[in-house]
mmCIF file of C-alpha atoms in Angstrom:
data_model
loop_
_atom_site.group_PDB
_atom_site.id
_atom_site.type_symbol
_atom_site.label_atom_id
_atom_site.label_comp_id
_atom_site.label_asym_id
_atom_site.label_seq_id
_atom_site.Cartn_x
_atom_site.Cartn_y
_atom_site.Cartn_z
ATOM 1 C CA ILE A 1 -12.489 23.473 43.232
ATOM 2 C CA ASP A 2 -12.701 23.344 39.475
ATOM 3 C CA LYS A 3 -10.235 21.658 37.093
ATOM 4 C CA GLY A 4 -7.226 21.871 39.394
ATOM 5 C CA SER A 5 -8.006 25.368 40.637
ATOM 6 C CA LEU A 6 -9.324 26.530 43.970
ATOM 7 C CA ILE A 7 -11.680 29.452 43.447
ATOM 8 C CA ILE A 8 -12.083 31.895 46.322
ATOM 9 C CA GLY A 9 -14.233 34.902 45.528
ATOM 10 C CA ASN A 10 -12.845 36.412 42.328
ATOM 11 C CA HIS A 11 -9.452 34.726 42.726
ATOM 12 C CA SER A 12 -8.343 31.411 41.254
ATOM 13 C CA PHE A 13 -5.362 29.451 42.583
ATOM 14 C CA LYS A 14 -3.729 26.492 40.823
ATOM 15 C CA ILE A 15 -3.600 23.613 43.243
ATOM 16 C CA THR A 16 -2.548 19.982 43.253
ATOM 17 C CA LYS A 17 -4.390 17.325 45.234
ATOM 18 C CA THR A 18 -1.295 16.905 47.396
ATOM 19 C CA ILE A 19 -1.272 20.573 48.382
ATOM 20 C CA LEU A 20 -5.040 20.558 48.959
ATOM 21 C CA LYS A 21 -4.710 17.566 51.269
ATOM 22 C CA LYS A 22 -1.922 19.260 53.206
ATOM 23 C CA LEU A 23 -3.907 22.443 53.612
ATOM 24 C CA PHE A 24 -7.356 21.246 54.587
ATOM 25 C CA SER A 25 -6.631 18.207 56.724
ATOM 26 C CA SER A 26 -4.315 17.014 59.417
ATOM 27 C CA ASN A 27 -1.122 15.875 57.739
ATOM 28 C CA THR A 28 2.053 14.585 59.330
ATOM 29 C CA ASP A 29 5.448 14.910 57.700
ATOM 30 C CA ILE A 30 7.999 12.616 59.350
ATOM 31 C CA SER A 31 10.446 15.519 59.694
ATOM 32 C CA ILE A 32 8.051 17.717 61.728
ATOM 33 C CA ASN A 33 6.315 16.648 64.926
ATOM 34 C CA LEU A 34 3.446 19.102 65.519
ATOM 35 C CA LYS A 35 1.749 18.883 68.925
ATOM 36 C CA ILE A 36 -1.489 20.778 69.524
ATOM 37 C CA PRO A 37 -4.556 19.852 71.575
ATOM 38 C CA LYS A 38 -7.138 18.346 69.212
ATOM 39 C CA GLN A 39 -10.145 19.789 71.043
ATOM 40 C CA LEU A 40 -10.394 23.045 72.907
ATOM 41 C CA LYS A 41 -13.110 25.034 74.616
ATOM 42 C CA HIS A 42 -13.959 28.595 73.662
ATOM 43 C CA GLN A 43 -11.491 30.993 75.337
ATOM 44 C CA GLU A 44 -9.167 28.169 76.404
ATOM 45 C CA PHE A 45 -5.463 28.935 76.070
ATOM 46 C CA TYR A 46 -3.045 26.552 74.360
ATOM 47 C CA PHE A 47 0.467 26.246 72.954
ATOM 48 C CA ILE A 48 1.852 24.839 69.715
ATOM 49 C CA ASN A 49 4.908 22.591 70.091
ATOM 50 C CA ILE A 50 7.116 21.602 67.178
ATOM 51 C CA GLU A 51 10.032 19.206 66.954
ATOM 52 C CA SER A 52 12.119 19.446 63.793
ATOM 53 C CA LYS A 53 14.219 16.638 62.389
ATOM 54 C CA ASN A 54 15.627 18.890 59.645
ATOM 55 C CA ASN A 55 17.593 22.097 59.383
ATOM 56 C CA GLY A 56 15.755 25.014 57.841
ATOM 57 C CA TYR A 57 13.351 27.859 58.470
ATOM 58 C CA LEU A 58 10.158 27.218 60.430
ATOM 59 C CA THR A 59 6.937 29.101 59.767
ATOM 60 C CA LEU A 60 3.682 28.654 61.695
ATOM 61 C CA VAL A 61 0.392 29.528 60.015
ATOM 62 C CA GLN A 62 -3.097 29.485 61.511
ATOM 63 C CA ILE A 63 -6.096 29.329 59.178
ATOM 64 C CA TYR A 64 -9.412 29.961 60.858
ATOM 65 C CA GLU A 65 -12.685 28.394 59.742
ATOM 66 C CA ASN A 66 -13.860 31.712 58.288
ATOM 67 C CA GLY A 67 -10.766 31.930 56.065
ATOM 68 C CA GLU A 68 -8.809 34.429 58.132
ATOM 69 C CA THR A 69 -5.113 33.615 58.024
ATOM 70 C CA SER A 70 -2.354 34.561 60.433
ATOM 71 C CA ILE A 71 1.371 34.024 60.211
ATOM 72 C CA LEU A 72 2.171 33.272 63.848
ATOM 73 C CA SER A 73 5.926 33.003 63.391
ATOM 74 C CA ASP A 74 7.959 33.137 60.197
ATOM 75 C CA ASN A 75 11.419 32.038 59.130
ATOM 76 C CA LYS A 76 12.624 30.928 62.558
ATOM 77 C CA GLN A 77 15.866 29.070 61.997
ATOM 78 C CA VAL A 78 15.705 25.520 63.365
ATOM 79 C CA ASN A 79 18.288 22.781 63.509
ATOM 80 C CA ASN A 80 18.101 19.013 63.342
ATOM 81 C CA ASN A 81 16.276 17.717 66.460
ATOM 82 C CA SER A 82 15.394 21.196 67.728
ATOM 83 C CA LYS A 83 12.232 22.019 69.693
ATOM 84 C CA PHE A 84 10.120 25.160 69.477
ATOM 85 C CA GLU A 85 7.070 26.309 71.433
ATOM 86 C CA TYR A 86 4.683 29.039 70.346
ATOM 87 C CA PRO A 87 4.022 31.352 71.990
ATOM 88 C CA ASN A 88 6.762 31.530 74.603
ATOM 89 C CA LYS A 89 5.322 30.361 77.966
ATOM 90 C CA ASN A 90 7.555 32.815 79.811
ATOM 91 C CA GLU A 91 5.927 35.749 78.040
ATOM 92 C CA TYR A 92 2.364 34.688 77.157
ATOM 93 C CA ASP A 93 -0.595 32.734 78.530
ATOM 94 C CA GLY A 94 -0.891 30.965 75.166
ATOM 95 C CA LEU A 95 -3.046 31.286 72.076
ATOM 96 C CA GLU A 96 -6.749 31.672 72.761
ATOM 97 C CA ALA A 97 -9.274 29.337 71.138
ATOM 98 C CA TYR A 98 -11.999 31.646 69.920
ATOM 99 C CA LEU A 99 -15.565 31.369 68.640
ATOM 100 C CA ASP A 100 -17.684 34.180 67.277
ATOM 101 C CA ASP A 101 -20.896 34.919 69.184
ATOM 102 C CA ASN A 102 -22.968 33.063 66.586
ATOM 103 C CA GLN A 103 -20.750 29.932 66.605
ATOM 104 C CA ASN A 104 -21.104 26.835 68.768
ATOM 105 C CA LYS A 105 -18.137 25.092 67.188
ATOM 106 C CA ALA A 106 -15.387 25.690 64.651
ATOM 107 C CA LYS A 107 -12.450 23.931 63.051
ATOM 108 C CA ASP A 108 -9.224 25.832 62.592
ATOM 109 C CA LEU A 109 -6.039 24.584 60.970
ATOM 110 C CA ALA A 110 -2.508 25.002 62.305
ATOM 111 C CA ILE A 111 0.291 24.510 59.781
ATOM 112 C CA ALA A 112 4.009 24.122 60.476
ATOM 113 C CA MET A 113 6.326 24.284 57.486
ATOM 114 C CA ILE A 114 10.081 23.940 57.399
ATOM 115 C CA CYS A 115 11.725 25.255 54.251
ATOM 116 C CA LYS A 116 15.373 25.016 53.188
ATOM 117 C CA ASN A 117 15.431 28.732 52.395
ATOM 118 C CA LYS A 118 13.677 31.741 53.879
ATOM 119 C CA LYS A 119 10.351 32.654 52.315
ATOM 120 C CA ASP A 120 8.875 36.125 51.913
ATOM 121 C CA PHE A 121 5.748 36.356 54.057
ATOM 122 C CA SER A 122 5.451 40.141 53.870
ATOM 123 C CA TYR A 123 2.178 39.730 51.971
ATOM 124 C CA PHE A 124 0.549 38.386 55.132
ATOM 125 C CA ASP A 125 -0.345 40.401 58.204
ATOM 126 C CA ASN A 126 1.421 39.214 61.341
ATOM 127 C CA ILE A 127 -0.857 38.170 64.170
ATOM 128 C CA SER A 128 -2.709 41.038 65.749
ATOM 129 C CA VAL A 129 -4.911 41.432 68.790
ATOM 130 C CA TYR A 130 -7.462 43.061 66.499
ATOM 131 C CA LYS A 131 -9.365 40.361 64.612
ATOM 132 C CA GLU A 132 -10.269 42.721 61.750
ATOM 133 C CA LYS A 133 -6.569 42.940 60.870
ATOM 134 C CA TYR A 134 -6.332 39.239 60.018
ATOM 135 C CA ALA A 135 -5.824 38.815 56.312
ATOM 136 C CA LYS A 136 -8.240 36.705 54.266
ATOM 137 C CA VAL A 137 -5.508 35.442 51.984
ATOM 138 C CA TYR A 138 -5.221 31.742 52.726
ATOM 139 C CA GLY A 139 -4.958 30.940 49.030
ATOM 140 C CA LYS A 140 -1.442 32.417 49.142
ATOM 141 C CA VAL A 141 -0.431 29.734 51.639
ATOM 142 C CA PHE A 142 -0.421 27.218 48.761
ATOM 143 C CA ASP A 143 2.488 28.972 47.065
ATOM 144 C CA MET A 144 4.439 29.248 50.308
ATOM 145 C CA MET A 145 4.224 25.492 50.970
ATOM 146 C CA ASP A 146 5.891 24.544 47.704
ATOM 147 C CA GLY A 147 9.182 22.753 48.340
ATOM 148 C CA CYS A 148 8.731 22.692 52.133
ATOM 149 C CA ASN A 149 8.110 19.935 54.653
ATOM 150 C CA VAL A 150 4.602 20.507 56.029
ATOM 151 C CA SER A 151 2.635 19.151 58.977
ATOM 152 C CA SER A 152 -0.831 20.369 59.874
ATOM 153 C CA LYS A 153 -3.425 19.708 62.557
ATOM 154 C CA ILE A 154 -7.103 20.501 62.730
ATOM 155 C CA ILE A 155 -8.134 22.134 65.989
ATOM 156 C CA GLU A 156 -11.769 21.688 67.046
ATOM 157 C CA ILE A 157 -13.211 24.429 69.220
ATOM 158 C CA ARG A 158 -16.491 24.074 71.132
ATOM 159 C CA ARG A 159 -18.442 26.097 73.639
#
């Protein structure tokens, strides 16, 4: 970070301290209750549960320690006091906590944002079973968070 900019490779992103705090640490917005296990074991399955106290459009983002970014769900319309679980337990075993072969631990970040209007997430790849398809574009998440209610949780993964 240099003079209000986050520099990633050859790209520079303007960033405020508020946005930086929201992105790289657990942050709770009173309008979004984000429930995720804090610690997981490698290859353990889990679910993300969200309770919204506002109307709007919910987007879930996962940022992995290596910078890979996945949009798990985007622009799902939610209402005041609605509940949402990702992924759907009736269809999936859950998300898998994952470590590379050379890792003993990692910290990933799950972000839930509720925006008044739909946002265009077409720039991001949707989640894929092929890890090489994850986009390394987490700097773009900053722009998407602007004007939204945001809660985030750090997920610790260990062997």
